[in-house]
Amino acid sequence: MFDSPADASERLAATGYLSDDAIATTAYLAGALGKPLLAEGPAGVGKTQLAKAIAEATGARLIRLQCYEGLDEARALYEWNYKKQLLRIQATSADDDIFSEEFLLERPLLKAIRSTDPAVLLIDEMDKADVEVEGLLLELLSDFQVTIPELGTITAVRRPYVILTSNATRELSEALKRRCLYLHIGYPTPERERDIVLAQVPTIRAELAEKLARTVATLRAMELKKAPSVAETVDWARTLVALGRAELEDALDDATVAGTLGVVLKHASDQDRAVKELGLR
């Protein structure tokens, strides 16, 4: 996938994803060692975007499994096409095998295992899935294979690059963590967030990008229900451009901050706290 951590950093940057040393090194090692990568941290810090950037940087196909409460094997791994099986039974008196490839419906996990082309398997927001789903993943994460009772064990012809993300809303099992490399992605420093804004919104001035990053850092230090994500910082920069304020010296004056807080703070109580602590009224 990548030749070195430096190569990972450079190729990810070419997609617009600015990594630090820890991210670039772990992204390289996950490919070099053939190990799944578990990226954990607050929502909106770029975990999912890392998987997308790796797929883009390496020319691999992105296969995504979005986790949620109630996710089961039929949605994650495979299921049988029961309607087609029933029609076959009704149409023939022969003893046809209705548990064959013809009737198999691939879901993301099986699709990634069977891919003959380079693939990045993104298992997104693992902490939202039920604990039972972790058990389903153990065979795949350790041996890169899945077992279908009717067909046997299917082993990856070409190992996918696997990234799991978690917002740490619940503790993942030690068995799952043991199979993965671990990367914590936290909120970036104001300097790095400035660089991210400049990479994503190249029309904005560096001074304004820095001021935005430092203002967001101040917001995150407050006792908020939901701290602003990096994506919301980028949205704030795009908002200023859309309002025609990006070139103004006072682009982020008190009136503008107060009028656009809804871009970065999505709870009324958080906006009230920010207005009060920033002295906007």
CSV table of N, CA and C in Angstrom, one decimal, residues 44-190:
chain,number,residue,atom,x,y,z
A,44,GLY,N,-16.0,13.3,14.3
A,44,GLY,CA,-15.6,14.4,13.4
A,44,GLY,C,-14.2,14.8,13.4
A,45,VAL,N,-13.3,13.9,13.8
A,45,VAL,CA,-11.8,14.3,13.8
A,45,VAL,C,-11.1,13.7,12.6
A,46,GLY,N,-11.8,13.0,11.7
A,46,GLY,CA,-11.2,12.6,10.4
A,46,GLY,C,-10.9,11.1,10.4
A,47,LYS,N,-11.6,10.3,11.2
A,47,LYS,CA,-11.3,8.8,11.2
A,47,LYS,C,-11.9,8.2,9.9
A,48,THR,N,-13.1,8.5,9.6
A,48,THR,CA,-13.7,8.0,8.4
A,48,THR,C,-13.0,8.5,7.1
A,49,GLN,N,-12.7,9.8,7.2
A,49,GLN,CA,-12.0,10.4,6.1
A,49,GLN,C,-10.6,9.8,5.8
A,50,LEU,N,-10.0,9.3,6.9
A,50,LEU,CA,-8.7,8.6,6.7
A,50,LEU,C,-8.9,7.4,5.8
A,51,ALA,N,-9.9,6.6,6.1
A,51,ALA,CA,-10.2,5.4,5.2
A,51,ALA,C,-10.4,5.8,3.8
A,52,LYS,N,-11.2,6.9,3.6
A,52,LYS,CA,-11.5,7.3,2.2
A,52,LYS,C,-10.2,7.8,1.6
A,53,ALA,N,-9.3,8.5,2.3
A,53,ALA,CA,-8.1,9.1,1.8
A,53,ALA,C,-7.1,7.9,1.4
A,54,ILE,N,-7.1,6.9,2.3
A,54,ILE,CA,-6.2,5.7,2.0
A,54,ILE,C,-6.6,5.1,0.7
A,55,ALA,N,-8.0,4.9,0.5
A,55,ALA,CA,-8.5,4.3,-0.7
A,55,ALA,C,-8.1,5.1,-1.9
A,56,GLU,N,-8.3,6.4,-1.8
A,56,GLU,CA,-8.0,7.3,-2.9
A,56,GLU,C,-6.5,7.3,-3.2
A,57,ALA,N,-5.7,7.4,-2.2
A,57,ALA,CA,-4.2,7.5,-2.3
A,57,ALA,C,-3.6,6.2,-3.0
A,58,THR,N,-4.3,5.1,-2.7
A,58,THR,CA,-3.7,3.8,-3.2
A,58,THR,C,-4.5,3.3,-4.4
A,59,GLY,N,-5.5,4.0,-4.8
A,59,GLY,CA,-6.3,3.5,-6.0
A,59,GLY,C,-7.1,2.2,-5.6
A,60,ALA,N,-7.4,2.0,-4.4
A,60,ALA,CA,-8.2,0.9,-3.9
A,60,ALA,C,-9.7,1.2,-3.9
A,61,ARG,N,-10.5,0.1,-4.0
A,61,ARG,CA,-11.9,0.3,-3.9
A,61,ARG,C,-12.3,0.4,-2.5
A,62,LEU,N,-13.2,1.3,-2.1
A,62,LEU,CA,-13.6,1.5,-0.8
A,62,LEU,C,-14.9,0.7,-0.6
A,63,ILE,N,-14.9,-0.2,0.4
A,63,ILE,CA,-16.1,-1.0,0.7
A,63,ILE,C,-16.5,-0.6,2.2
A,64,ARG,N,-17.7,-0.1,2.4
A,64,ARG,CA,-18.0,0.4,3.7
A,64,ARG,C,-19.2,-0.3,4.4
A,65,LEU,N,-18.9,-0.7,5.6
A,65,LEU,CA,-20.0,-1.2,6.5
A,65,LEU,C,-20.3,-0.2,7.5
A,66,GLN,N,-21.5,0.4,7.4
A,66,GLN,CA,-21.9,1.4,8.5
A,66,GLN,C,-22.5,0.6,9.6
A,67,CYS,N,-22.0,0.7,10.8
A,67,CYS,CA,-22.5,0.0,11.9
A,67,CYS,C,-23.7,0.8,12.6
A,68,TYR,N,-24.6,0.1,13.2
A,68,TYR,CA,-25.7,0.6,13.9
A,68,TYR,C,-26.3,-0.4,14.8
A,69,GLU,N,-27.1,0.0,15.8
A,69,GLU,CA,-27.7,-0.9,16.7
A,69,GLU,C,-28.7,-1.8,15.9
A,70,GLY,N,-28.5,-3.1,16.1
A,70,GLY,CA,-29.4,-4.1,15.4
A,70,GLY,C,-28.8,-4.7,14.1
A,71,LEU,N,-27.5,-4.2,13.8
A,71,LEU,CA,-26.8,-4.8,12.6
A,71,LEU,C,-26.6,-6.2,12.9
A,72,ASP,N,-26.9,-7.1,11.9
A,72,ASP,CA,-26.8,-8.5,12.0
A,72,ASP,C,-26.0,-9.1,10.9
A,73,GLU,N,-25.8,-10.4,10.9
A,73,GLU,CA,-25.0,-11.1,9.9
A,73,GLU,C,-25.5,-10.9,8.5
A,74,ALA,N,-26.8,-10.9,8.4
A,74,ALA,CA,-27.4,-10.8,7.1
A,74,ALA,C,-27.1,-9.4,6.4
A,75,ARG,N,-26.9,-8.4,7.2
A,75,ARG,CA,-26.6,-7.1,6.7
A,75,ARG,C,-25.1,-6.8,6.6
A,76,ALA,N,-24.3,-7.5,7.4
A,76,ALA,CA,-22.9,-7.3,7.5
A,76,ALA,C,-22.1,-8.3,6.6
A,77,LEU,N,-22.5,-9.5,6.6
A,77,LEU,CA,-21.7,-10.6,5.9
A,77,LEU,C,-22.4,-11.1,4.7
A,78,TYR,N,-23.5,-11.8,4.8
A,78,TYR,CA,-24.2,-12.4,3.6
A,78,TYR,C,-25.6,-12.7,4.0
A,79,GLU,N,-26.4,-13.0,3.0
A,79,GLU,CA,-27.7,-13.6,3.2
A,79,GLU,C,-28.1,-14.4,2.0
A,80,TRP,N,-29.1,-15.2,2.1
A,80,TRP,CA,-29.5,-16.0,1.0
A,80,TRP,C,-30.7,-15.3,0.3
A,81,ASN,N,-30.8,-15.4,-1.0
A,81,ASN,CA,-31.9,-14.8,-1.8
A,81,ASN,C,-33.1,-15.7,-1.7
A,82,TYR,N,-33.8,-15.5,-0.6
A,82,TYR,CA,-34.9,-16.5,-0.3
A,82,TYR,C,-36.0,-16.5,-1.4
A,83,LYS,N,-36.3,-15.3,-1.9
A,83,LYS,CA,-37.3,-15.2,-3.0
A,83,LYS,C,-36.9,-16.1,-4.2
A,84,LYS,N,-35.6,-15.9,-4.6
A,84,LYS,CA,-35.1,-16.7,-5.7
A,84,LYS,C,-35.1,-18.2,-5.4
A,85,GLN,N,-34.7,-18.5,-4.2
A,85,GLN,CA,-34.7,-19.9,-3.8
A,85,GLN,C,-36.1,-20.5,-3.8
A,86,LEU,N,-37.1,-19.8,-3.4
A,86,LEU,CA,-38.5,-20.2,-3.4
A,86,LEU,C,-39.0,-20.4,-4.8
A,87,LEU,N,-38.7,-19.5,-5.7
A,87,LEU,CA,-39.1,-19.6,-7.1
A,87,LEU,C,-38.4,-20.9,-7.7
A,88,ARG,N,-37.2,-21.1,-7.4
A,88,ARG,CA,-36.5,-22.3,-7.9
A,88,ARG,C,-37.2,-23.6,-7.4
A,89,ILE,N,-37.5,-23.6,-6.2
A,89,ILE,CA,-38.2,-24.8,-5.6
A,89,ILE,C,-39.5,-25.0,-6.3
A,90,GLN,N,-40.3,-23.9,-6.5
A,90,GLN,CA,-41.6,-24.1,-7.2
A,90,GLN,C,-41.5,-24.4,-8.6
A,91,ALA,N,-40.4,-24.0,-9.3
A,91,ALA,CA,-40.3,-24.2,-10.7
A,91,ALA,C,-39.7,-25.6,-11.1
A,92,THR,N,-39.1,-26.3,-10.2
A,92,THR,CA,-38.5,-27.5,-10.6
A,92,THR,C,-38.8,-28.6,-9.5
A,93,SER,N,-38.9,-29.8,-10.0
A,93,SER,CA,-39.0,-30.9,-9.0
A,93,SER,C,-37.7,-31.6,-8.7
A,94,ALA,N,-36.6,-31.1,-9.4
A,94,ALA,CA,-35.3,-31.6,-9.3
A,94,ALA,C,-34.8,-31.2,-7.9
A,95,ASP,N,-33.8,-32.0,-7.4
A,95,ASP,CA,-33.2,-31.8,-6.1
A,95,ASP,C,-32.1,-30.8,-6.3
A,96,ASP,N,-32.4,-29.6,-6.7
A,96,ASP,CA,-31.4,-28.5,-6.9
A,96,ASP,C,-30.8,-28.1,-5.6
A,97,ASP,N,-29.6,-27.7,-5.6
A,97,ASP,CA,-28.9,-27.1,-4.4
A,97,ASP,C,-29.3,-25.6,-4.4
A,98,ILE,N,-30.1,-25.2,-3.5
A,98,ILE,CA,-30.5,-23.8,-3.4
A,98,ILE,C,-29.6,-23.0,-2.5
A,99,PHE,N,-28.6,-23.7,-1.9
A,99,PHE,CA,-27.6,-23.0,-1.1
A,99,PHE,C,-26.3,-23.0,-1.9
A,100,SER,N,-26.2,-22.3,-3.0
A,100,SER,CA,-25.1,-22.2,-3.8
A,100,SER,C,-24.8,-20.8,-4.2
A,101,GLU,N,-23.7,-20.6,-4.9
A,101,GLU,CA,-23.3,-19.2,-5.3
A,101,GLU,C,-24.4,-18.4,-6.0
A,102,GLU,N,-25.2,-19.1,-6.7
A,102,GLU,CA,-26.3,-18.5,-7.5
A,102,GLU,C,-27.2,-17.7,-6.6
A,103,PHE,N,-27.4,-18.2,-5.4
A,103,PHE,CA,-28.4,-17.6,-4.5
A,103,PHE,C,-27.8,-16.8,-3.3
A,104,LEU,N,-26.5,-16.6,-3.4
A,104,LEU,CA,-25.8,-15.9,-2.3
A,104,LEU,C,-25.8,-14.4,-2.6
A,105,LEU,N,-26.2,-13.6,-1.6
A,105,LEU,CA,-26.1,-12.2,-1.7
A,105,LEU,C,-25.0,-11.7,-0.8
A,106,GLU,N,-24.0,-11.1,-1.4
A,106,GLU,CA,-22.8,-10.5,-0.7
A,106,GLU,C,-23.2,-9.3,0.1
A,107,ARG,N,-22.7,-9.2,1.3
A,107,ARG,CA,-22.8,-7.9,2.0
A,107,ARG,C,-21.3,-7.4,2.2
A,108,PRO,N,-21.1,-6.2,2.8
A,108,PRO,CA,-19.8,-5.6,2.7
A,108,PRO,C,-18.6,-6.5,3.2
A,109,LEU,N,-18.8,-7.3,4.3
A,109,LEU,CA,-17.6,-8.1,4.8
A,109,LEU,C,-17.2,-9.2,3.8
A,110,LEU,N,-18.2,-9.9,3.3
A,110,LEU,CA,-17.9,-10.9,2.3
A,110,LEU,C,-17.4,-10.3,1.0
A,111,LYS,N,-18.0,-9.2,0.6
A,111,LYS,CA,-17.5,-8.5,-0.6
A,111,LYS,C,-16.1,-8.2,-0.5
A,112,ALA,N,-15.6,-7.7,0.6
A,112,ALA,CA,-14.2,-7.3,0.8
A,112,ALA,C,-13.3,-8.5,0.8
A,113,ILE,N,-13.7,-9.6,1.4
A,113,ILE,CA,-12.9,-10.8,1.5
A,113,ILE,C,-12.8,-11.4,0.1
A,114,ARG,N,-13.8,-11.3,-0.8
A,114,ARG,CA,-13.8,-12.0,-2.1
A,114,ARG,C,-13.2,-11.1,-3.2
A,115,SER,N,-12.9,-9.8,-2.8
A,115,SER,CA,-12.5,-8.9,-3.9
A,115,SER,C,-11.1,-9.3,-4.4
A,116,THR,N,-10.9,-9.4,-5.7
A,116,THR,CA,-9.6,-9.7,-6.3
A,116,THR,C,-8.8,-8.4,-6.6
A,117,ASP,N,-9.5,-7.3,-6.5
A,117,ASP,CA,-8.8,-6.0,-6.7
A,117,ASP,C,-8.4,-5.4,-5.3
A,118,PRO,N,-7.5,-4.5,-5.2
A,118,PRO,CA,-7.2,-3.9,-3.9
A,118,PRO,C,-8.4,-3.2,-3.4
A,119,ALA,N,-8.6,-3.4,-2.1
A,119,ALA,CA,-9.8,-2.9,-1.4
A,119,ALA,C,-9.5,-2.4,0.0
A,120,VAL,N,-10.2,-1.3,0.3
A,120,VAL,CA,-10.1,-0.8,1.7
A,120,VAL,C,-11.5,-1.1,2.3
A,121,LEU,N,-11.5,-1.9,3.4
A,121,LEU,CA,-12.8,-2.2,4.1
A,121,LEU,C,-12.9,-1.3,5.3
A,122,LEU,N,-13.9,-0.4,5.2
A,122,LEU,CA,-14.2,0.5,6.3
A,122,LEU,C,-15.3,0.0,7.1
A,123,ILE,N,-15.1,-0.4,8.4
A,123,ILE,CA,-16.1,-0.8,9.3
A,123,ILE,C,-16.3,0.4,10.2
A,124,ASP,N,-17.3,1.2,9.9
A,124,ASP,CA,-17.5,2.6,10.5
A,124,ASP,C,-18.4,2.6,11.7
A,125,GLU,N,-17.9,3.3,12.8
A,125,GLU,CA,-18.6,3.5,14.0
A,125,GLU,C,-18.9,2.1,14.7
A,126,MET,N,-17.9,1.3,14.9
A,126,MET,CA,-18.0,0.0,15.4
A,126,MET,C,-18.7,0.0,16.8
A,127,ASP,N,-18.5,1.1,17.5
A,127,ASP,CA,-19.1,1.2,18.9
A,127,ASP,C,-20.6,1.3,18.9
A,128,LYS,N,-21.2,1.6,17.7
A,128,LYS,CA,-22.7,1.7,17.6
A,128,LYS,C,-23.3,0.3,17.4
A,129,ALA,N,-22.5,-0.7,17.0
A,129,ALA,CA,-23.1,-2.0,16.8
A,129,ALA,C,-23.2,-2.8,18.1
A,130,ASP,N,-24.0,-3.8,18.1
A,130,ASP,CA,-24.2,-4.6,19.3
A,130,ASP,C,-22.9,-5.5,19.5
A,131,VAL,N,-22.7,-5.9,20.7
A,131,VAL,CA,-21.5,-6.6,21.1
A,131,VAL,C,-21.3,-7.9,20.2
A,132,GLU,N,-22.5,-8.5,19.9
A,132,GLU,CA,-22.4,-9.7,19.1
A,132,GLU,C,-21.8,-9.6,17.8
A,133,VAL,N,-21.8,-8.4,17.2
A,133,VAL,CA,-21.2,-8.1,15.9
A,133,VAL,C,-19.7,-8.3,16.0
A,134,GLU,N,-19.1,-7.9,17.2
A,134,GLU,CA,-17.7,-8.1,17.4
A,134,GLU,C,-17.3,-9.5,17.2
A,135,GLY,N,-18.1,-10.4,17.8
A,135,GLY,CA,-17.8,-11.9,17.6
A,135,GLY,C,-17.8,-12.3,16.2
A,136,LEU,N,-18.7,-11.7,15.4
A,136,LEU,CA,-18.8,-12.0,14.0
A,136,LEU,C,-17.5,-11.6,13.2
A,137,LEU,N,-16.9,-10.6,13.7
A,137,LEU,CA,-15.7,-10.0,13.1
A,137,LEU,C,-14.4,-10.7,13.4
A,138,LEU,N,-14.4,-11.5,14.5
A,138,LEU,CA,-13.1,-12.0,15.0
A,138,LEU,C,-12.4,-12.9,14.0
A,139,GLU,N,-13.1,-13.8,13.3
A,139,GLU,CA,-12.5,-14.6,12.3
A,139,GLU,C,-11.9,-13.8,11.1
A,140,LEU,N,-12.7,-12.9,10.7
A,140,LEU,CA,-12.3,-12.0,9.6
A,140,LEU,C,-11.0,-11.2,9.9
A,141,LEU,N,-11.0,-10.6,11.1
A,141,LEU,CA,-9.9,-9.8,11.5
A,141,LEU,C,-8.6,-10.5,11.8
A,142,SER,N,-8.7,-11.8,12.2
A,142,SER,CA,-7.5,-12.5,12.6
A,142,SER,C,-7.0,-13.4,11.4
A,143,ASP,N,-7.9,-14.0,10.6
A,143,ASP,CA,-7.5,-14.9,9.6
A,143,ASP,C,-7.9,-14.4,8.2
A,144,PHE,N,-8.6,-13.3,8.1
A,144,PHE,CA,-9.1,-12.8,6.8
A,144,PHE,C,-9.8,-13.9,6.1
A,145,GLN,N,-10.8,-14.5,6.8
A,145,GLN,CA,-11.6,-15.5,6.2
A,145,GLN,C,-13.0,-15.4,6.9
A,146,VAL,N,-14.0,-15.9,6.2
A,146,VAL,CA,-15.3,-16.1,6.8
A,146,VAL,C,-15.8,-17.5,6.5
A,147,THR,N,-16.7,-17.9,7.4
A,147,THR,CA,-17.2,-19.3,7.3
A,147,THR,C,-18.7,-19.2,7.0
A,148,ILE,N,-19.2,-19.8,5.9
A,148,ILE,CA,-20.6,-19.9,5.6
A,148,ILE,C,-20.9,-21.4,5.7
A,149,PRO,N,-21.7,-21.8,6.6
A,149,PRO,CA,-22.0,-23.2,6.9
A,149,PRO,C,-22.3,-24.0,5.6
A,150,GLU,N,-23.1,-23.4,4.7
A,150,GLU,CA,-23.5,-24.2,3.5
A,150,GLU,C,-22.4,-24.2,2.5
A,151,LEU,N,-21.4,-23.3,2.5
A,151,LEU,CA,-20.4,-23.3,1.5
A,151,LEU,C,-19.0,-23.6,2.0
A,152,GLY,N,-18.8,-23.5,3.3
A,152,GLY,CA,-17.5,-23.7,3.9
A,152,GLY,C,-16.8,-22.4,4.2
A,153,THR,N,-15.5,-22.5,4.3
A,153,THR,CA,-14.7,-21.3,4.7
A,153,THR,C,-14.1,-20.6,3.4
A,154,ILE,N,-14.3,-19.3,3.4
A,154,ILE,CA,-13.9,-18.5,2.2
A,154,ILE,C,-12.7,-17.7,2.7
A,155,THR,N,-11.5,-17.9,2.2
A,155,THR,CA,-10.3,-17.1,2.5
A,155,THR,C,-10.1,-16.1,1.5
A,156,ALA,N,-9.6,-14.9,2.0
A,156,ALA,CA,-9.3,-13.8,1.1
A,156,ALA,C,-8.2,-14.2,0.1
A,157,VAL,N,-8.5,-13.9,-1.2
A,157,VAL,CA,-7.5,-14.1,-2.2
A,157,VAL,C,-6.5,-13.0,-2.1
A,158,ARG,N,-7.0,-11.8,-1.8
A,158,ARG,CA,-6.2,-10.6,-1.6
A,158,ARG,C,-6.7,-9.9,-0.4
A,159,ARG,N,-5.8,-9.8,0.6
A,159,ARG,CA,-6.3,-9.2,1.9
A,159,ARG,C,-6.7,-7.8,1.7
A,160,PRO,N,-7.9,-7.4,2.2
A,160,PRO,CA,-8.3,-6.0,2.1
A,160,PRO,C,-7.5,-5.2,3.2
A,161,TYR,N,-7.4,-4.0,3.0
A,161,TYR,CA,-6.8,-3.1,4.0
A,161,TYR,C,-8.1,-2.7,4.9
A,162,VAL,N,-8.0,-3.1,6.2
A,162,VAL,CA,-9.2,-2.9,7.0
A,162,VAL,C,-9.0,-1.8,8.0
A,163,ILE,N,-10.0,-0.9,8.1
A,163,ILE,CA,-10.0,0.2,9.1
A,163,ILE,C,-11.3,0.1,9.8
A,164,LEU,N,-11.3,0.0,11.1
A,164,LEU,CA,-12.4,0.2,12.0
A,164,LEU,C,-12.4,1.5,12.7
A,165,THR,N,-13.5,2.2,12.8
A,165,THR,CA,-13.5,3.4,13.5
A,165,THR,C,-14.5,3.3,14.7
A,166,SER,N,-14.2,4.1,15.8
A,166,SER,CA,-15.0,4.1,17.0
A,166,SER,C,-15.0,5.5,17.6
A,167,ASN,N,-16.1,5.9,18.0
A,167,ASN,CA,-16.2,7.2,18.7
A,167,ASN,C,-16.1,7.0,20.2
A,168,ALA,N,-15.8,5.8,20.6
A,168,ALA,CA,-15.6,5.5,22.0
A,168,ALA,C,-16.8,5.7,22.9
A,169,THR,N,-18.0,5.5,22.3
A,169,THR,CA,-19.2,5.6,23.1
A,169,THR,C,-19.4,4.4,24.0
A,170,ARG,N,-18.7,3.3,23.7
A,170,ARG,CA,-18.7,2.1,24.5
A,170,ARG,C,-17.3,1.4,24.3
A,171,GLU,N,-16.9,0.6,25.3
A,171,GLU,CA,-15.6,0.0,25.2
A,171,GLU,C,-15.7,-1.2,24.3
A,172,LEU,N,-14.8,-1.3,23.4
A,172,LEU,CA,-14.8,-2.5,22.5
A,172,LEU,C,-14.0,-3.6,23.2
A,173,SER,N,-14.3,-4.9,22.8
A,173,SER,CA,-13.7,-6.0,23.5
A,173,SER,C,-12.2,-6.1,23.3
A,174,GLU,N,-11.6,-6.7,24.3
A,174,GLU,CA,-10.1,-6.9,24.2
A,174,GLU,C,-9.8,-7.9,23.0
A,175,ALA,N,-10.7,-8.8,22.8
A,175,ALA,CA,-10.4,-9.8,21.7
A,175,ALA,C,-10.3,-9.0,20.3
A,176,LEU,N,-11.2,-8.1,20.1
A,176,LEU,CA,-11.2,-7.3,18.9
A,176,LEU,C,-10.0,-6.4,18.8
A,177,LYS,N,-9.7,-5.7,19.9
A,177,LYS,CA,-8.6,-4.8,20.0
A,177,LYS,C,-7.3,-5.5,19.7
A,178,ARG,N,-7.2,-6.7,20.3
A,178,ARG,CA,-5.9,-7.5,20.2
A,178,ARG,C,-5.6,-7.8,18.7
A,179,ARG,N,-6.6,-7.9,17.8
A,179,ARG,CA,-6.3,-8.2,16.4
A,179,ARG,C,-6.0,-7.0,15.6
A,180,CYS,N,-6.0,-5.8,16.2
A,180,CYS,CA,-5.8,-4.6,15.4
A,180,CYS,C,-4.6,-3.7,15.9
A,181,LEU,N,-4.1,-2.9,15.0
A,181,LEU,CA,-3.2,-1.8,15.4
A,181,LEU,C,-4.2,-0.7,15.9
A,182,TYR,N,-3.7,0.0,16.9
A,182,TYR,CA,-4.6,1.0,17.5
A,182,TYR,C,-4.1,2.4,17.2
A,183,LEU,N,-5.0,3.3,16.9
A,183,LEU,CA,-4.6,4.7,16.6
A,183,LEU,C,-5.7,5.6,17.2
A,184,HIS,N,-5.2,6.5,18.1
A,184,HIS,CA,-6.2,7.5,18.7
A,184,HIS,C,-6.0,8.8,17.9
A,185,ILE,N,-7.1,9.2,17.4
A,185,ILE,CA,-7.1,10.5,16.7
A,185,ILE,C,-7.9,11.5,17.5
A,186,GLY,N,-7.2,12.5,18.0
A,186,GLY,CA,-7.9,13.5,18.8
A,186,GLY,C,-8.1,14.8,18.0
A,187,TYR,N,-8.6,15.8,18.7
A,187,TYR,CA,-8.7,17.1,18.0
A,187,TYR,C,-7.3,17.6,17.7
A,188,PRO,N,-7.1,18.2,16.5
A,188,PRO,CA,-5.7,18.6,16.2
A,188,PRO,C,-5.3,19.9,16.9
A,189,THR,N,-4.1,20.2,16.9
A,189,THR,CA,-3.6,21.5,17.4
A,189,THR,C,-4.1,22.6,16.5
A,190,PRO,N,-4.2,23.8,17.0
A,190,PRO,CA,-4.7,24.9,16.2
A,190,PRO,C,-3.8,25.1,14.9
